[in-house]
Amino acid sequence: MNIPLVDLKAQYDQVRTEVRSAIDNVLSNTAFIGGEQVRIFEEGFAKYVGVNHCISCGNGTDALVLALKGLGIGPGHEVIVPANSFIATSEAVTCVGGRPVFVDCDEATYNLDSTLVEAAVTSNTKAIIAVHLYGMPGPMKELAAIAEKHGLFLIEDASQAHGAKLGERSVGTMSDVATFSFYPGKNLGAYGDAGAVVTNRKNLAEFIAKYANHGRSAKYDHDMEGVNSRMDGLQAAVLNVKLKYLDSWLEKRIAIAAKYRELLDAKQYRYTLPLENVRHVYHLFVVRVHRRADILKELAHKGIQAGIHYPIALPFLNAYKHLNHISADFPVAHKLADEILSLPIYPELTQMQVEYVATHLNAAVKPLTKEAP
Ligand SMILES: *Cc1c(COP(=O)(O)O)cnc(C)c1O
């Protein structure tokens, strides 16, 4: 048995005919940048999320940069970001000239710990970026209250959480502006880089659309200098095919996660239980284990590829060495980084494969925990 962390080929096999014909259409129409497929995607994705505006762009990192730029965030400004995320979240803040300020995460959800956010607010703070990590919605109600009280913008980095919900509300609708990545491995993935910004604010949407396209007002007329961050027609065509299947794929991820929870020996692990009334879309299924290196080795030996997201929390990366953070500054993120393990999860994973992973993980963990102090 050989079980990868994700299997993009299995998904391609399902949509192959449709995707090939969609790609062929783009090639025939030569609408390589922007064009009809991009417009269709922007409309379809805005509708899917439940917002008025979707602006497509080059990738999920650019989407964050565009959102921050659109909100006027720049030099001298601080933006609160979670200590446990992919570097793009904090990188985007630095990219616009701002300063990322890390806040520790909540051990139960792996998301930003909203009870620690207020202490990080200063007179320079302009925004909070909530990341819906692993597909689990962040504490938006609590963060919105803090943002309101201190006059801060609230941004959602929903790159890992397309289609996730908090009660009736979809991620992407609970902030001033939200961003998505369509990196191939994400729950909705293109066949290259792609991203999007969504918002209900018309002026913000117009600014971002213009800024992402060289500040262009007409073909060779420019209101301002901008950047080049656009979705290409081929990616939009692929995404238009896949968007139709997204909800059925998410339901499969949710069912696989439920199966993992049923089969994993609960006493041996800690994993996030789905909160009531939350649609966690399981971009990743993460468990916590002791002696992770040994377990990874055992799993690899059985042909199971597990992952770590992420092995080093953001404040402790070399990229942020200059901030001189010590582990005691972010005790939860520091501890999680040593224990978290991402199990294979993708819609096409079969029941038998889930059972195989669970069986071998239970076997690998047991003898180790017995010896553990
Ligand atoms: C993937 C990801 C991004 C960046 O997306 P790219 O499309 O790879 O630039 C940003 N934030 C989070 C949380 C991500 O997982």
PDB file of C-alpha atoms and ligand atoms in Angstrom, residues 59-61 85-86 88-89 131 157 159-160 181 183 186 194 310, ligand 1:
ATOM      1  CA  ASN A  59      -1.871  33.584  -6.054  1.00  0.00           C
ATOM      2  CA  GLY A  60      -2.984  33.537  -2.418  1.00  0.00           C
ATOM      3  CA  THR A  61       0.015  35.510  -1.192  1.00  0.00           C
ATOM      4  CA  SER A  85       0.345  29.599   9.851  1.00  0.00           C
ATOM      5  CA  PHE A  86       2.083  29.380   6.502  1.00  0.00           C
ATOM      6  CA  ALA A  88       2.529  33.926   3.387  1.00  0.00           C
ATOM      7  CA  THR A  89       0.278  35.398   6.100  1.00  0.00           C
ATOM      8  CA  VAL A 131      -6.302  32.330   9.350  1.00  0.00           C
ATOM      9  CA  ASP A 157      -6.912  34.355   5.214  1.00  0.00           C
ATOM     10  CA  SER A 159      -6.581  29.854   1.817  1.00  0.00           C
ATOM     11  CA  GLN A 160      -7.158  26.538   3.587  1.00  0.00           C
ATOM     12  CA  SER A 181      -5.412  30.592  -2.571  1.00  0.00           C
ATOM     13  CA  TYR A 183      -2.573  26.573  -5.161  1.00  0.00           C
ATOM     14  CA  LYS A 186      -5.627  23.485  -1.666  1.00  0.00           C
ATOM     15  CA  ALA A 194      -3.998  31.424  -8.633  1.00  0.00           C
ATOM     16  CA  TYR A 310       4.212  23.465  10.193  1.00  0.00           C
TER      17      TYR A 310
HETATM   18  C1  LIG B   1      -1.373  28.481   0.735  1.00  0.00           C
HETATM   19  C2  LIG B   1      -1.528  29.567   1.715  1.00  0.00           C
HETATM   20  C3  LIG B   1      -1.271  30.908   1.397  1.00  0.00           C
HETATM   21  C4  LIG B   1      -0.615  31.342   0.121  1.00  0.00           C
HETATM   22  O1  LIG B   1      -1.142  30.930  -1.037  1.00  0.00           O
HETATM   23  P1  LIG B   1      -0.261  30.854  -2.377  1.00  0.00           P
HETATM   24  O2  LIG B   1      -1.329  30.719  -3.398  1.00  0.00           O
HETATM   25  O3  LIG B   1       0.606  29.658  -2.277  1.00  0.00           O
HETATM   26  O4  LIG B   1       0.487  32.120  -2.511  1.00  0.00           O
HETATM   27  C5  LIG B   1      -1.546  31.871   2.328  1.00  0.00           C
HETATM   28  N1  LIG B   1      -1.997  31.554   3.547  1.00  0.00           N
HETATM   29  C6  LIG B   1      -2.226  30.287   3.916  1.00  0.00           C
HETATM   30  C7  LIG B   1      -2.736  29.998   5.291  1.00  0.00           C
HETATM   31  C8  LIG B   1      -1.981  29.244   3.024  1.00  0.00           C
HETATM   32  O5  LIG B   1      -2.195  27.986   3.412  1.00  0.00           O
END
